[in-house]
Short mmCIF file of C-alpha atoms and ligand atoms in Angstrom, two decimals:
data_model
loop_
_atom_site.label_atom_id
_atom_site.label_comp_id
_atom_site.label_asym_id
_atom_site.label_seq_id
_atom_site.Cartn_x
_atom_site.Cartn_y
_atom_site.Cartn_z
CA UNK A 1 92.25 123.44 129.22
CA UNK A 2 93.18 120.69 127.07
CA UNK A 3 96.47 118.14 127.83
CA UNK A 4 96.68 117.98 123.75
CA UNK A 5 95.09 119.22 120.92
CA UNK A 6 94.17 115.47 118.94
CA UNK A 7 94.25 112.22 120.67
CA UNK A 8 94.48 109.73 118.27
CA UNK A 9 93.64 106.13 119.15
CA UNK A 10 95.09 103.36 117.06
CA UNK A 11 99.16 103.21 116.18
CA UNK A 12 98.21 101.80 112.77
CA UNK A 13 98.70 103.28 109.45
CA UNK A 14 95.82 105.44 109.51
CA UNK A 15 96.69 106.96 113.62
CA UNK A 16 100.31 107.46 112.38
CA UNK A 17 99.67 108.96 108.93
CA UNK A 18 97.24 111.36 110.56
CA UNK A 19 99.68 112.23 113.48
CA UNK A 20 102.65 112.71 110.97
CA UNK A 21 100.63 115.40 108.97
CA UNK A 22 99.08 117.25 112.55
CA UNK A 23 102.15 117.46 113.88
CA UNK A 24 104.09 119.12 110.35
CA UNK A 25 100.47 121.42 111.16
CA UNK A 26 102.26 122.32 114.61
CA UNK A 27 99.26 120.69 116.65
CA UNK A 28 100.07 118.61 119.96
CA UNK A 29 99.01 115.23 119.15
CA UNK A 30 99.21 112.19 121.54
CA UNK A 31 98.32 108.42 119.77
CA UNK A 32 97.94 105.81 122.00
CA UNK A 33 97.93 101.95 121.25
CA UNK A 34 96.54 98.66 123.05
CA UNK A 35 99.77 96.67 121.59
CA UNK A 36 102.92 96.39 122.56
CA UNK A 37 104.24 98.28 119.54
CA UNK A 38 103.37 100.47 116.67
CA UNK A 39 101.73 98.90 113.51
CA UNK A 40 98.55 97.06 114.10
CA UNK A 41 97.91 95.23 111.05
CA UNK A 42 101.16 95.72 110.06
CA UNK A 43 102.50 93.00 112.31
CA UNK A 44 106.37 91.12 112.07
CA UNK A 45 106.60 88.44 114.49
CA UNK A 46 110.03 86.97 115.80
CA UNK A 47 110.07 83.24 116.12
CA UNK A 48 113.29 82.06 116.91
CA UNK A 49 115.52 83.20 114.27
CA UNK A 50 112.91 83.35 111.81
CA UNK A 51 111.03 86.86 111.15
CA UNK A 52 107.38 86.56 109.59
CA UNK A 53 104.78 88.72 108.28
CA UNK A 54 101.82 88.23 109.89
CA UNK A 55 99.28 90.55 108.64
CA UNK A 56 99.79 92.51 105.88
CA UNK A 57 102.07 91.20 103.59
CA UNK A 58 103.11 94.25 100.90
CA UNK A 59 102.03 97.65 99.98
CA UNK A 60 101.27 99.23 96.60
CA UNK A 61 100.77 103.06 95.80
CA UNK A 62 98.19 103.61 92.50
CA UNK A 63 96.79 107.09 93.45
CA UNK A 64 99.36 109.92 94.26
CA UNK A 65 98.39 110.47 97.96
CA UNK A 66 101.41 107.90 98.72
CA UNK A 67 103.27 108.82 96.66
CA UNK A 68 106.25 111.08 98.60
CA UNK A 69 105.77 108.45 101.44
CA UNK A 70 107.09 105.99 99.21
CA UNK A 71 110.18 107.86 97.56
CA UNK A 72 110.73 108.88 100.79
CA UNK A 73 110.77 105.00 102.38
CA UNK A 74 112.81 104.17 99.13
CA UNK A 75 115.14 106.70 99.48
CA UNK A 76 115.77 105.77 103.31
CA UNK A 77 115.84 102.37 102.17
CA UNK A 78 112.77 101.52 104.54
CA UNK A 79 111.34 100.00 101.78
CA UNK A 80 112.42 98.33 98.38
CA UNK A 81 110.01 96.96 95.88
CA UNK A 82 109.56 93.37 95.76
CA UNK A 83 107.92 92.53 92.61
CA UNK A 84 104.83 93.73 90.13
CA UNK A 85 102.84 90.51 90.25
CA UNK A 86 102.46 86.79 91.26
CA UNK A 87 101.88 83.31 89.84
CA UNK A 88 104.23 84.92 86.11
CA UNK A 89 101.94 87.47 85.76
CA UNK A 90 103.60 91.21 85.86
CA UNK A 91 101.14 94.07 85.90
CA UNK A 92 103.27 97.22 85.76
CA UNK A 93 102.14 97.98 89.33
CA UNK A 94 105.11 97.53 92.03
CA UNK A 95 104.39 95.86 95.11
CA UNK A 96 106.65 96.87 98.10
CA UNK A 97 108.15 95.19 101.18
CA UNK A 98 109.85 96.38 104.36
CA UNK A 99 113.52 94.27 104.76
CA UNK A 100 113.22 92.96 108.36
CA UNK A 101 109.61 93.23 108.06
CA UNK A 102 106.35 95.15 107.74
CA UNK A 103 106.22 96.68 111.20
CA UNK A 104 109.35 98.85 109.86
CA UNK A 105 106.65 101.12 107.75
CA UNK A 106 104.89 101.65 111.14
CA UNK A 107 108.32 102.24 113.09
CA UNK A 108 109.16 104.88 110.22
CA UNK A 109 105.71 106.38 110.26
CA UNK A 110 106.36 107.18 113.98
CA UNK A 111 109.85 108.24 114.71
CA UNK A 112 109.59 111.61 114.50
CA UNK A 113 106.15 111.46 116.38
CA UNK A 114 106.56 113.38 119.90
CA UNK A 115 103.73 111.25 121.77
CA UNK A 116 103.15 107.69 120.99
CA UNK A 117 102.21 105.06 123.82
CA UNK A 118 101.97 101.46 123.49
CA UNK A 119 99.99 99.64 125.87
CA UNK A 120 97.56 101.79 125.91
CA UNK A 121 93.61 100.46 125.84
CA UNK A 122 91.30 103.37 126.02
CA UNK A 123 88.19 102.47 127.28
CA UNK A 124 85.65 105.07 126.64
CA UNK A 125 85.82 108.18 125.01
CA UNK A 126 83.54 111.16 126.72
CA UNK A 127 82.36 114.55 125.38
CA UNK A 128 83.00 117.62 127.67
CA UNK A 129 82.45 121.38 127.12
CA UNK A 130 85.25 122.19 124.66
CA UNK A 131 86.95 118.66 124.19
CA UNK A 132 86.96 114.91 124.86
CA UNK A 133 87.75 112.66 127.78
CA UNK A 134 89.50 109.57 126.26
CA UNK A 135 90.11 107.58 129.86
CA UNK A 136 92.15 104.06 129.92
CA UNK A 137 93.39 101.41 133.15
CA UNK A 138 94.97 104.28 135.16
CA UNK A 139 95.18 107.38 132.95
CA UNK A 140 93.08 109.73 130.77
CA UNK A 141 93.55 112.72 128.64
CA UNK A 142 91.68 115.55 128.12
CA UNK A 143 91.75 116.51 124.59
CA UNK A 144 90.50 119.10 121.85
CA UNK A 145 89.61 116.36 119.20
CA UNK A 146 89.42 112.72 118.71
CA UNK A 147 90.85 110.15 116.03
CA UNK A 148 89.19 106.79 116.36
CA UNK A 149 91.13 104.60 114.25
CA UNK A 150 90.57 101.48 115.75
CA UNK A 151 87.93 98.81 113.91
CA UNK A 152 84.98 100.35 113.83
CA UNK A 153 83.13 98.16 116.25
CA UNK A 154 85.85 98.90 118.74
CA UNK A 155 85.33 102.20 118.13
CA UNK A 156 81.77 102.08 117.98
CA UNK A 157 82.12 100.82 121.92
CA UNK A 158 84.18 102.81 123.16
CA UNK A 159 81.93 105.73 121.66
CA UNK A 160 78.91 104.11 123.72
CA UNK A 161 80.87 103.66 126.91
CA UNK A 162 81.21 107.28 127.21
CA UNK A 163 77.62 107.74 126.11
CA UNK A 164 78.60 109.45 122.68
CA UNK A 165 75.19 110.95 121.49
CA UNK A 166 75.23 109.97 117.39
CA UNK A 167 73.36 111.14 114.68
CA UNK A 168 71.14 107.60 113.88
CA UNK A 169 72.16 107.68 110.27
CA UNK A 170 75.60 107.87 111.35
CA UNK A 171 75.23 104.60 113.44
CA UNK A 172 73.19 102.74 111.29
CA UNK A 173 76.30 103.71 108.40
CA UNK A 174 78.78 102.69 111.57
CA UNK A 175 77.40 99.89 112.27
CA UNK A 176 76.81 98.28 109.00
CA UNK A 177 80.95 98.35 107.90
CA UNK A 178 81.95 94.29 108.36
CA UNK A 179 85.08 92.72 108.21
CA UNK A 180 86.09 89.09 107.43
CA UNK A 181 88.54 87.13 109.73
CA UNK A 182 92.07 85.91 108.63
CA UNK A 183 93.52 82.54 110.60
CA UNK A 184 97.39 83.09 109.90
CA UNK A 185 99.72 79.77 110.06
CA UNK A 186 103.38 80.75 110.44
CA UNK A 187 105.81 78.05 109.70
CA UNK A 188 109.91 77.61 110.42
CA UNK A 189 111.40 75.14 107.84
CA UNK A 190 114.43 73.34 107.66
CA UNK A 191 115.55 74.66 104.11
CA UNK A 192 113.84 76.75 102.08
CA UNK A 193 109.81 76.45 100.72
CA UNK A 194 108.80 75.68 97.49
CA UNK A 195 106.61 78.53 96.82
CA UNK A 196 107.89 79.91 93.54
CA UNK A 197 109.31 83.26 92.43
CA UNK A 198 109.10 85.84 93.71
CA UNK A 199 107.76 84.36 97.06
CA UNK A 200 104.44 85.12 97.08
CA UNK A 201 101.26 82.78 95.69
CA UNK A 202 97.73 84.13 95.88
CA UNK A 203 94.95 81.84 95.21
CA UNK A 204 91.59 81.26 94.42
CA UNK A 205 90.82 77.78 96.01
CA UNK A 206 90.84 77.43 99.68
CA UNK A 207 91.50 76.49 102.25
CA UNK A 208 94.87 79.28 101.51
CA UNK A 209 94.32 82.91 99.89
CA UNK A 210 97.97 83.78 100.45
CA UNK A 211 101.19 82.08 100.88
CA UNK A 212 104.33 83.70 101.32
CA UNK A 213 108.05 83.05 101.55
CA UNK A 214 109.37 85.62 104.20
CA UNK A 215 113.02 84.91 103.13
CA UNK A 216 112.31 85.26 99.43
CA UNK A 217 110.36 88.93 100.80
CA UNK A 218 113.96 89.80 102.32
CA UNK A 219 112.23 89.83 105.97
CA UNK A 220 113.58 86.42 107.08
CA UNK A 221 117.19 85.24 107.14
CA UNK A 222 115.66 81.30 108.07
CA UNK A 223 113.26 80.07 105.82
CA UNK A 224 109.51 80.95 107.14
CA UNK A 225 106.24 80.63 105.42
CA UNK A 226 103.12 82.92 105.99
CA UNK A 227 99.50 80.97 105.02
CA UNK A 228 96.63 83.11 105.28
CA UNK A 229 93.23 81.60 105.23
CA UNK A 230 90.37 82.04 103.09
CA UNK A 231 87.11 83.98 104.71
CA UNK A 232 85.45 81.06 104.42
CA UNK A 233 88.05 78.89 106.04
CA UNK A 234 89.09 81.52 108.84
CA UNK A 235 85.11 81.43 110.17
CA UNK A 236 85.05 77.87 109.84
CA UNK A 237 87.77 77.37 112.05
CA UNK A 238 87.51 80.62 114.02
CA UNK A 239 87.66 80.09 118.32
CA UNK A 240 89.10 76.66 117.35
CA UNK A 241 92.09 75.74 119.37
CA UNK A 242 95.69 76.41 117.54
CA UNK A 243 96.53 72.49 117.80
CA UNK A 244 93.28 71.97 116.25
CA UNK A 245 93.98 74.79 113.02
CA UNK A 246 97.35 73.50 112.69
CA UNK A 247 95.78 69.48 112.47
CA UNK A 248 93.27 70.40 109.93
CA UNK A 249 95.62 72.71 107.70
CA UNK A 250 99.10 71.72 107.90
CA UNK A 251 98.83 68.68 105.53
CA UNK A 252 97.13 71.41 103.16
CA UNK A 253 100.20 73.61 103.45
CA UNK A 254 102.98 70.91 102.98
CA UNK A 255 102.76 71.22 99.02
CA UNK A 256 104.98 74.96 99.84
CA UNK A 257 106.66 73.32 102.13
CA UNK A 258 108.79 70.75 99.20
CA UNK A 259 111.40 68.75 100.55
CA UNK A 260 111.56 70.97 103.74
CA UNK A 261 110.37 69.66 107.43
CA UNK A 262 108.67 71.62 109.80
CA UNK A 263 110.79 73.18 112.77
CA UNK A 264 107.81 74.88 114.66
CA UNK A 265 104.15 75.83 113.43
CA UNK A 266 102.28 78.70 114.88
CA UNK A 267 98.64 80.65 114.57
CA UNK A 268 97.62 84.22 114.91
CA UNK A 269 94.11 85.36 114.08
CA UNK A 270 92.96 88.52 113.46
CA UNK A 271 89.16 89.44 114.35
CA UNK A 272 89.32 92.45 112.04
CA UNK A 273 91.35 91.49 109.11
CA UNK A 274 89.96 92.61 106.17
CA UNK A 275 86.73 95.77 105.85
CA UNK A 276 83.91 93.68 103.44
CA UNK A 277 81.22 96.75 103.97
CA UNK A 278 82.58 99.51 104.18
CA UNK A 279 81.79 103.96 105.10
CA UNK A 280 81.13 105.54 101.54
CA UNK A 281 83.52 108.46 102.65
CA UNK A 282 87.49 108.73 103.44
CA UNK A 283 87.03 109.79 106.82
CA UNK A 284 83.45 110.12 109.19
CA UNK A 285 83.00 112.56 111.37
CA UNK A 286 80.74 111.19 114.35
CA UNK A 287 80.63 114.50 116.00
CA UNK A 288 81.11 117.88 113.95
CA UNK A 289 82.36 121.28 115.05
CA UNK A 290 85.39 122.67 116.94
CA UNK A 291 85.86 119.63 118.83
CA UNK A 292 85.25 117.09 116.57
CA UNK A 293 85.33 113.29 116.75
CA UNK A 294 86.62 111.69 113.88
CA UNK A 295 87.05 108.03 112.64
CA UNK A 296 89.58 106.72 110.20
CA UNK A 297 90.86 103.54 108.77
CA UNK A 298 90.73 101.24 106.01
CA UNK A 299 87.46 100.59 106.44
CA UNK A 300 86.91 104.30 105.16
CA UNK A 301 89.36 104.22 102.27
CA UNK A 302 90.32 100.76 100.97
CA UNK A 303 91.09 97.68 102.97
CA UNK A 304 94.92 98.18 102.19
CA UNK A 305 97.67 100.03 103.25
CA UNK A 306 97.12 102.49 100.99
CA UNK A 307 93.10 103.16 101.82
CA UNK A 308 94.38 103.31 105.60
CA UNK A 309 96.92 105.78 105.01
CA UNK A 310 94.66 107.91 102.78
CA UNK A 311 91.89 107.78 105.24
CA UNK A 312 94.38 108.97 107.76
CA UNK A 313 95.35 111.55 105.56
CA UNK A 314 92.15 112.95 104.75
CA UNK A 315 91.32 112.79 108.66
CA UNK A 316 94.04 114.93 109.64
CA UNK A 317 93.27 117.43 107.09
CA UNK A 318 89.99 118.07 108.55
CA UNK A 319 90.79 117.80 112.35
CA UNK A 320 93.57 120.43 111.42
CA UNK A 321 90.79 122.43 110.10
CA UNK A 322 88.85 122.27 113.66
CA UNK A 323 89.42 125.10 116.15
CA UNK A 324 91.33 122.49 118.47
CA UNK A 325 94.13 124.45 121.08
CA UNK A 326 95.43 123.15 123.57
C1 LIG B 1 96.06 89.04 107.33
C2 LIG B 1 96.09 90.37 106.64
C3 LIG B 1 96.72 90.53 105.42
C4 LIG B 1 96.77 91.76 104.78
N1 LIG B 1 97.48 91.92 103.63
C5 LIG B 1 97.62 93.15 103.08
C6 LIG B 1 98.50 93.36 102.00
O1 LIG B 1 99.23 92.46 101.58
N2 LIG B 1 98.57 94.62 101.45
C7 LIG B 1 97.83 95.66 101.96
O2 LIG B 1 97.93 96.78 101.45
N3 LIG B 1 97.01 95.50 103.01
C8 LIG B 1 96.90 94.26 103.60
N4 LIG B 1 96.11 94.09 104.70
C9 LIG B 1 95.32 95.22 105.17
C10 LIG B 1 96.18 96.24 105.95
O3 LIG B 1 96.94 95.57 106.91
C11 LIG B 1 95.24 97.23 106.60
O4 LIG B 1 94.40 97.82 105.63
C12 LIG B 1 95.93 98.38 107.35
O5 LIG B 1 97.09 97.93 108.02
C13 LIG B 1 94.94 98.97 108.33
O6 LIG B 1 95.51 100.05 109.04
P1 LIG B 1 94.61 100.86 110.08
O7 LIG B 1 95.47 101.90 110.66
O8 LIG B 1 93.33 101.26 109.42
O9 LIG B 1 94.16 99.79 111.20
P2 LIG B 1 95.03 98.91 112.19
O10 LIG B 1 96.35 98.58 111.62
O11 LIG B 1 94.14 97.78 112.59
O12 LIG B 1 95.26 99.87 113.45
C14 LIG B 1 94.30 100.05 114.44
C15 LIG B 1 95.02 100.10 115.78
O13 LIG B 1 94.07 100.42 116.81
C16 LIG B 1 94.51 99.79 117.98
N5 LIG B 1 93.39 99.74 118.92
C17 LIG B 1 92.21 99.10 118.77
N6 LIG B 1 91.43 99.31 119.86
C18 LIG B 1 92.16 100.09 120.71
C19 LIG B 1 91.90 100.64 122.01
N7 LIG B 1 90.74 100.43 122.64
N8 LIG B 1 92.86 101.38 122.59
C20 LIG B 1 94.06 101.59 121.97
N9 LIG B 1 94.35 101.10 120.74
C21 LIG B 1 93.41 100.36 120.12
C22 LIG B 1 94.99 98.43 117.51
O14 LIG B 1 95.89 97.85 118.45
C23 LIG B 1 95.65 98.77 116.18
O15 LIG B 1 97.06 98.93 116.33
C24 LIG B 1 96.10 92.87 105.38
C25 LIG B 1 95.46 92.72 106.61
C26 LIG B 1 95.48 91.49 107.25
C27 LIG B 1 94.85 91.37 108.63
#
């Protein structure tokens, strides 16, 4: 007997999306996180009275999969849009932004959600007879299917902890999806930035791909800039010490920074920030049948919102098709 019919790992985007649609399926779905809250890349950080974006920044809808999400987080006033291009440029397409911050999609996505605990590290993930052992520190569940949602090399290891027997050309396709690093510098002003309307630059010099004003993105009440680095940058300095990032790149940033002095500089990095080679298919299915393990993410559909939330999609469509009870 199974505790619940999907256990999805991974409070992201993709885990949420894919939870939302089991559950309007009437399936018993648990997700489980390693962080302390919902979102994963969608990440708002709270630094004194500031509020900054750390990871992704906006979201966009161009297919129709999103698209009743997003009347839906309009009409809720979740999300408004923000603006259809940087650097003058206006490309009919609207980019969105959660007032208060990104982490608010995430929240929304899992409200209604009946199981969701933050956390949470699962450690391996074990086939049975009819089902899956996913075990963590001090629990496990036993459940009909799995959603691996995590970065695929995380997911890839905690498949191989629990000695998950995979096809080769699975693993070889598994193991070849990459991702680039981003080094993140978040930075409280004094008065507001000089990065121009509407708030957001992206560029095509390093050492900076992406500067943003998190007041002009309605997220911050105190002015508070979001850098992201280049790849090329980001593995340069990668395992560097913060002092260190903030010594070699601050003087780069002060040109947003205008007449404004710096309050308090910080750095997050993300390992996995961005999928560079990524699985040909929305979804994989490491292990078919009934009780099927299945991984999602942006590295299946798009590295974006969007591609994470269609992959999740797509996922949930086919575990719903499995023969999963609890
Ligand atoms: C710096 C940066 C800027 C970006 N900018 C944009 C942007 O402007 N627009 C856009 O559309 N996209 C952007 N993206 C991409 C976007 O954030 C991602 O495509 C999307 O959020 C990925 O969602 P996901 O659910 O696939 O993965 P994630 O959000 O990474 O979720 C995976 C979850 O799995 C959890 N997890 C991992 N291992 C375990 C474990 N062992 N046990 C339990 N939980 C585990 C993690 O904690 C995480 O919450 C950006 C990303 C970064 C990093």
């Amino acid at each position: 007997m199974n505790d619940v019919d999907v256990l999805v790992v991974g409070a992201g985007v993709a885990g949420l999306a894919a939870a939302r649609l089991l559950e309007s399926y009437s399936r018993f779905v648990t997700v489980v996180d390693k962080g302390r809250s919902v979102g994963g890349r969608l990440a708002t950080r709270r630094i004194d009275e500031a509020r900054l974006d750390h990871g992704a920044q906006f979201f966009t809808q161009r297919g129709p999969e999103m698209q009743s999400l997003v009347e839906e987080l309009l009409d809720e006033e979740v999300a408004t849009e923000w603006c259809r291009g940087f650097g003058g440029t206006d490309d009919g397409h609207p980019r969105y932004v959660v007032p208060g911050g990104m982490t608010g999609l995430a929240k929304f996505l899992a409200e209604a959600l009946e199981d969701v605990r933050c956390g949470v590290e699962v450690r391996s993930v074990t086939q049975r007879d009819r089902g899956w052992t996913v075990e963590w520190d001090g629990g496990s569940v036993q459940a009909g299917a799995v959603l691996l949602t995590s970065p695929v090399p995380q997911s890839l290891a905690l498949m191989d902890a629990g000695g998950v027997q995979l096809d080769p050309g699975v693993r070889s396709g598994l193991e070849a999806v990459e991702y680039d690093p981003t080094i993140a510098l978040l930075v409280l002003l004094d008065r507001p930035s000089a990065v121009p309307a509407p708030g957001g630059v992206q560029l095509t010099e390093g050492p900076f791909s992406w500067v943003a004003d998190n007041m002009a993105k309605g997220v911050s009440e105190f002015p508070a800039l979001t850098l992201h680095c280049d790849p090329v940058t980001s593995q340069a300095l990668w395992g560097a010490e913060p002092q260190e990032v903030l010594d070699e790149l601050l003087p780069a940033a002060s040109e947003w920074f205008g007449e404004a002095e710096v309050l308090e500089a910080q750095v997050k990095t993300w390992r996995y920030a961005i999928p560079t080679t990524t699985w040909p298919e929305p979804y994989c299915t490491a292990v078919d049948g009934d009780w099927p393990l299945v991984l999602a993410g942006d590295a299946f559909d798009g590295p974006k919102v969007e591609g994470a939330y269609r992959s999740g999609m797509a996922a949930g469509v086919r575990l719903n098709r499995s023969g999963v009870t609890s």
